[in-house]
Short mmCIF file of C-alpha atoms in Angstrom, two decimals:
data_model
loop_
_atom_site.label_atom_id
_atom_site.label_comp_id
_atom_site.label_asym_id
_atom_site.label_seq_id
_atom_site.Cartn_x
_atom_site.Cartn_y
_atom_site.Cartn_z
CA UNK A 1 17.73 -0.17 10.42
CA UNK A 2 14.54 -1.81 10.21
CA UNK A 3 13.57 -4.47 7.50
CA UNK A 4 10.75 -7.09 6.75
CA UNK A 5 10.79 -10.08 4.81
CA UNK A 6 7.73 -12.27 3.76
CA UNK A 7 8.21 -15.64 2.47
CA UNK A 8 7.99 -17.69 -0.26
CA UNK A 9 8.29 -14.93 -2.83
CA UNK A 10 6.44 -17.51 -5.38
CA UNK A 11 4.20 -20.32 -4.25
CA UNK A 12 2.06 -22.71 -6.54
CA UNK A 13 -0.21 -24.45 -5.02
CA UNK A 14 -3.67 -26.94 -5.94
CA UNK A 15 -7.09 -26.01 -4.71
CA UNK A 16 -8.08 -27.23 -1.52
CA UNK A 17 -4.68 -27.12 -0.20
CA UNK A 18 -3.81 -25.16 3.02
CA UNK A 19 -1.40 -22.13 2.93
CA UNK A 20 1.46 -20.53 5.33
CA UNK A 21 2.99 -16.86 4.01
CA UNK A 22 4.98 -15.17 6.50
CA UNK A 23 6.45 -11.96 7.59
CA UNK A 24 9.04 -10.80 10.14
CA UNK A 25 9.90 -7.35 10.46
CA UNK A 26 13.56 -6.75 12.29
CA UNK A 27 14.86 -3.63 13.61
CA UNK A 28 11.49 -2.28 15.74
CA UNK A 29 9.21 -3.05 18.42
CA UNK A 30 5.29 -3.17 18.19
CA UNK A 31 4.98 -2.52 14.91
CA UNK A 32 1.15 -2.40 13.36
CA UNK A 33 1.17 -5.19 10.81
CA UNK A 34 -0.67 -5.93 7.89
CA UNK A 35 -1.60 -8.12 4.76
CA UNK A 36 -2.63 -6.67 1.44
CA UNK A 37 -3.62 -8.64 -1.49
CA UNK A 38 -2.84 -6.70 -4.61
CA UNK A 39 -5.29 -7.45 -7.76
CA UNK A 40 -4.23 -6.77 -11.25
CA UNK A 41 -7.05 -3.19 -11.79
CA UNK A 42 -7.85 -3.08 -8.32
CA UNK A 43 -4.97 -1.86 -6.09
CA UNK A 44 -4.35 -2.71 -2.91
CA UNK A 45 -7.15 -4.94 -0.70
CA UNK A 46 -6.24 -5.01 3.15
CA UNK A 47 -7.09 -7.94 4.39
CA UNK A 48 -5.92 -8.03 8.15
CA UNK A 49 -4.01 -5.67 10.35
CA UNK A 50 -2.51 -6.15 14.10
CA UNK A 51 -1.94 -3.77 16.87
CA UNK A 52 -0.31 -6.51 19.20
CA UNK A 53 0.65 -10.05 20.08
CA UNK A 54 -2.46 -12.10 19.05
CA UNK A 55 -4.61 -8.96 18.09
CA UNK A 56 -5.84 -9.66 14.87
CA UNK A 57 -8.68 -7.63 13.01
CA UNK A 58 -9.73 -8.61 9.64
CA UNK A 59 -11.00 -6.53 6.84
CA UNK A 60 -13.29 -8.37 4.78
CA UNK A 61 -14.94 -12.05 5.06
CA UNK A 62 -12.83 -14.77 3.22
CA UNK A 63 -11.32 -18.27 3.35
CA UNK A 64 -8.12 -16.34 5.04
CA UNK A 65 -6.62 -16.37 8.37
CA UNK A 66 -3.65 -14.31 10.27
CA UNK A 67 -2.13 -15.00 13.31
CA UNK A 68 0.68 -12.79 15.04
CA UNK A 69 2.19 -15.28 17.43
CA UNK A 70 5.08 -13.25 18.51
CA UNK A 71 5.25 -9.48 18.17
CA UNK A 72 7.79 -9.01 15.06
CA UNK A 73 5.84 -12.04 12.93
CA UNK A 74 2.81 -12.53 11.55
CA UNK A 75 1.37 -14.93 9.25
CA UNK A 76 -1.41 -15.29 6.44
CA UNK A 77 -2.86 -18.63 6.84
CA UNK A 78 -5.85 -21.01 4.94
CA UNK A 79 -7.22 -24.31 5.82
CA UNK A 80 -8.17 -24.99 2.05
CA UNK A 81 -7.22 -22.68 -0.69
CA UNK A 82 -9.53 -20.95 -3.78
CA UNK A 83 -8.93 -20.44 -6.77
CA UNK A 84 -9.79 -16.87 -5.84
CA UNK A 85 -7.29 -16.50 -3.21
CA UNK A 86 -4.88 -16.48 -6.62
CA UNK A 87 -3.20 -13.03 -6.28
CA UNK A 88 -0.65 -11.03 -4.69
CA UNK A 89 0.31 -11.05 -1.53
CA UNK A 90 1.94 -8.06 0.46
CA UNK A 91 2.97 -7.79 4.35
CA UNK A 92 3.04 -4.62 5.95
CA UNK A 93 4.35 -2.54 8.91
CA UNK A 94 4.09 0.90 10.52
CA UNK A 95 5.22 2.75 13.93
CA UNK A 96 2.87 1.47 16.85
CA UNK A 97 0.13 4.32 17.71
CA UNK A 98 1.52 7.06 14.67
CA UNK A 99 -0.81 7.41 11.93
CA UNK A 100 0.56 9.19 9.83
CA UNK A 101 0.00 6.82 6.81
CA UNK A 102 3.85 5.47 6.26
CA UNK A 103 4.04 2.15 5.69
CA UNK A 104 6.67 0.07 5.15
CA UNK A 105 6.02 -3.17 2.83
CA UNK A 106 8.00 -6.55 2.41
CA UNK A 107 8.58 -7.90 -1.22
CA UNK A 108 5.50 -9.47 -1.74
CA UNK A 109 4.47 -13.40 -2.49
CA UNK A 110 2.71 -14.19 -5.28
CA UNK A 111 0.19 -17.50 -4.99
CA UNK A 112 -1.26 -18.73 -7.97
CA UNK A 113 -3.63 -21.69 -6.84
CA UNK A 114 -4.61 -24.08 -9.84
CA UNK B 1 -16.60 4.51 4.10
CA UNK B 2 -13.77 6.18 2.21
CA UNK B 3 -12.69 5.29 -1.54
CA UNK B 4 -9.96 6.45 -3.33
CA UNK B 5 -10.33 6.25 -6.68
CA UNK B 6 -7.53 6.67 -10.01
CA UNK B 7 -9.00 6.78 -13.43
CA UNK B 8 -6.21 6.45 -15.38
CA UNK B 9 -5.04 2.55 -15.17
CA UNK B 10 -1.91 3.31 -17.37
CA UNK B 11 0.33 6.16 -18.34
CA UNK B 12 2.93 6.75 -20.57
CA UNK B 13 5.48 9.66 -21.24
CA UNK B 14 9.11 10.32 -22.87
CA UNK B 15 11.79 10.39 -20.56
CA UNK B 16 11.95 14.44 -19.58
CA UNK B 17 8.60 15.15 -19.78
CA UNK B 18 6.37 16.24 -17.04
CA UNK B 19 3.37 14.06 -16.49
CA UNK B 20 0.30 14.36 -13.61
CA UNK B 21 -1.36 11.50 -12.28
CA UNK B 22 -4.89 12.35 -11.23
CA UNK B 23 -6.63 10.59 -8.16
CA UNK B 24 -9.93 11.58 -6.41
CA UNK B 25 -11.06 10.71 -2.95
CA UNK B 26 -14.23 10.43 -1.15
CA UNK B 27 -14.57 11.01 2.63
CA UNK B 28 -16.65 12.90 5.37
CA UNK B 29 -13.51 13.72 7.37
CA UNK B 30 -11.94 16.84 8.04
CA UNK B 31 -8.66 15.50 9.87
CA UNK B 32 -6.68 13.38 7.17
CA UNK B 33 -3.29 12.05 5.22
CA UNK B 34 -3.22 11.56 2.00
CA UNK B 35 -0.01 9.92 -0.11
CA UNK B 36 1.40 8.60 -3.48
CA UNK B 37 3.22 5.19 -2.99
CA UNK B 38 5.32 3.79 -6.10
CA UNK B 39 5.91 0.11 -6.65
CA UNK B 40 8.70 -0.55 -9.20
CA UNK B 41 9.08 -3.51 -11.00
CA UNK B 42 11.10 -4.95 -8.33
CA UNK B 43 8.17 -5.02 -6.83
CA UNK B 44 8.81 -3.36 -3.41
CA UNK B 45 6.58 -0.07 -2.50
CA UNK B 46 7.60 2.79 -1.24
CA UNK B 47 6.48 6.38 0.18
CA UNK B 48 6.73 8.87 -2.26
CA UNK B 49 5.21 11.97 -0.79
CA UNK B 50 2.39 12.88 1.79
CA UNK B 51 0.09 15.63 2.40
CA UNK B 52 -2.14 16.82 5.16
CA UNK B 53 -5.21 17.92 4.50
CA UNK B 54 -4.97 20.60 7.40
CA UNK B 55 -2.17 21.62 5.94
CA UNK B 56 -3.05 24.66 2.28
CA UNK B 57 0.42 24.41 0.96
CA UNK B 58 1.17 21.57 -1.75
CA UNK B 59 3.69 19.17 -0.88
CA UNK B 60 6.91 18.62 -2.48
CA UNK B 61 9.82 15.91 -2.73
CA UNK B 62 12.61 17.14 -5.47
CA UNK B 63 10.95 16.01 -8.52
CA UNK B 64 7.85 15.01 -7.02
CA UNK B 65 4.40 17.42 -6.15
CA UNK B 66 0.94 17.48 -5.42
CA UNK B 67 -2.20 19.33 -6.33
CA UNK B 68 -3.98 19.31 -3.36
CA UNK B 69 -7.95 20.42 -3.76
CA UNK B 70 -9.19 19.81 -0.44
CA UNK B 71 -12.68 21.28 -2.04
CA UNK B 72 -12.64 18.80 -4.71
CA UNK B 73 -11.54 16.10 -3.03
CA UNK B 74 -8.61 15.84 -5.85
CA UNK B 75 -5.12 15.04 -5.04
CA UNK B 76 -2.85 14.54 -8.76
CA UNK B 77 1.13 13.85 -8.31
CA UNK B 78 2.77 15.81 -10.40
CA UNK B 79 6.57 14.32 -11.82
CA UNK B 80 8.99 16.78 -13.23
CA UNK B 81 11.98 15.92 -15.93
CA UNK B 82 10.47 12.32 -15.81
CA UNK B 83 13.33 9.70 -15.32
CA UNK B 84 13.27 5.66 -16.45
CA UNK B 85 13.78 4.69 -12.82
CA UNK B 86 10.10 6.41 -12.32
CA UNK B 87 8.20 3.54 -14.03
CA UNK B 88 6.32 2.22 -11.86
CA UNK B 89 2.68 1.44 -10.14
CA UNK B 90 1.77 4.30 -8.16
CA UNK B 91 -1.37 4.17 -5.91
CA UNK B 92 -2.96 7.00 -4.33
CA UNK B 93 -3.80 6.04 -0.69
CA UNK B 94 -5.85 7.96 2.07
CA UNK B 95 -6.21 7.73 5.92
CA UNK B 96 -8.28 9.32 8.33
CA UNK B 97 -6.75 11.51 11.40
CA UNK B 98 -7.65 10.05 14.66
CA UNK B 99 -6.40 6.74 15.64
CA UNK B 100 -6.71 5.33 12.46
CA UNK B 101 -4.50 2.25 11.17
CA UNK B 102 -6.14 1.19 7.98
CA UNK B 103 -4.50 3.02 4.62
CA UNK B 104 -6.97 3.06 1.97
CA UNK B 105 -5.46 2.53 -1.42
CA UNK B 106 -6.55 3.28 -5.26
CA UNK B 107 -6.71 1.23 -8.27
CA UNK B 108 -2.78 2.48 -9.34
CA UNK B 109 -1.68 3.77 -11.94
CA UNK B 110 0.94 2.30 -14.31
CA UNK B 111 3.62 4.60 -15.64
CA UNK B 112 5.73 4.03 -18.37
CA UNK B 113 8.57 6.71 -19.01
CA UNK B 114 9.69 6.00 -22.41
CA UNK B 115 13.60 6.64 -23.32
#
């Protein structure tokens, strides 16, 4: 059976200091992969999505990165954090090339930057 | 650019009740999926149901329905004999037809079910 885990689940970290989340999804191949930052009143934000080893597409401009260097990981990345980046954090994957809309979502990582 | 949209930020019912969660959408596109995702405390989310807009007949999952109004762009998830295990966040989430990848998501809505 497939499964994805994104870690830390809690992270606490000072302004201005980089950040590494990451995901691995087991149990598929090529998944589509995604970050989401979840806002307390304003759902779910996607942030980045990959079709592919090193395909990256990102949803709105920010001070965030993602990088998918092998096909089954893919990480959420920042030189120097903001206090805005604060929020809630949630990795993503669906079946390559079917759109029907399922997707299957890790157990989050919440970053409060201070 | 498509928006899904859920006016009511929190919800609350007694355990057996029936309650309907309301959620409007905006798009130009005749091909799409629309879906209710829950997110209990635990904090993982999961599919609850999914409709296709091609598609007249209202979905259903055991407790779980929709109101489908293709016209009105409306899409409500309906829960029957309300249980504590469905508190949760649910979002309303849409995506278009062809080769799309992106899910749009809604505001959420936070039920309570109240023993």
């Amino acid at each position: 059976s497939q499964t994805i885990h994104q870690w830390p689940a809690t992270l606490v970290q000072p302004v201005g200091s980089p950040l590494s989340l990451e995901c691995t999804v087991e149990g598929t191949s090529n998944p589509n992969l995604y970050w989401y930052r979840q806002a307390a009143g304003r759902g779910l934000q996607l942030l980045f999505y990959s079709v592919g080893i090193g395909q990256i597409s990102s949803e709105v401009p920010q001070n965030l990165s993602a990088s998918r260097p092998q096909d089954r990981q893919f990480i959420l990345s920042s030189k120097k954090l903001l206090l805005s980046d604060s929020g809630f954090y949630l990795c993503a994957w669906s079946v390559l090339g079917q759109n029907t809309g399922e997707l299957f979502f890790g157990e989050g990582s919440r970053l409060t930057v201070l | 650019a498509q928006t899904v949209t859920q006016s009511q930020p929190e919800m609350s019912v007694q355990e057996a009740e029936t309650v309907t969660l309301s959620c409007t959408y905006d798009t130009s596109e005749n091909n799409y999926y629309l879906f209710w995702y829950k997110q209990p405390p635990s904090r993982q989310m999961i599919l609850v149901i999914r409709q296709e807009a091609y598609k007249q007949q209202n979905a259903t999952e055991n407790r779980f329905s929709v109101n489908f109004q293709k016209a009105a762009k409306s899409f409500s998830l309906k829960i029957s004999d309300s249980q504590l295990g469905d508190t949760a966040m649910y979002f309303c989430a849409f995506i278009r037809g062809e080769g799309a990848q992106k899910l749009v998501f809604g505001q959420g809505t936070r039920l309570t079910i109240n023993p």
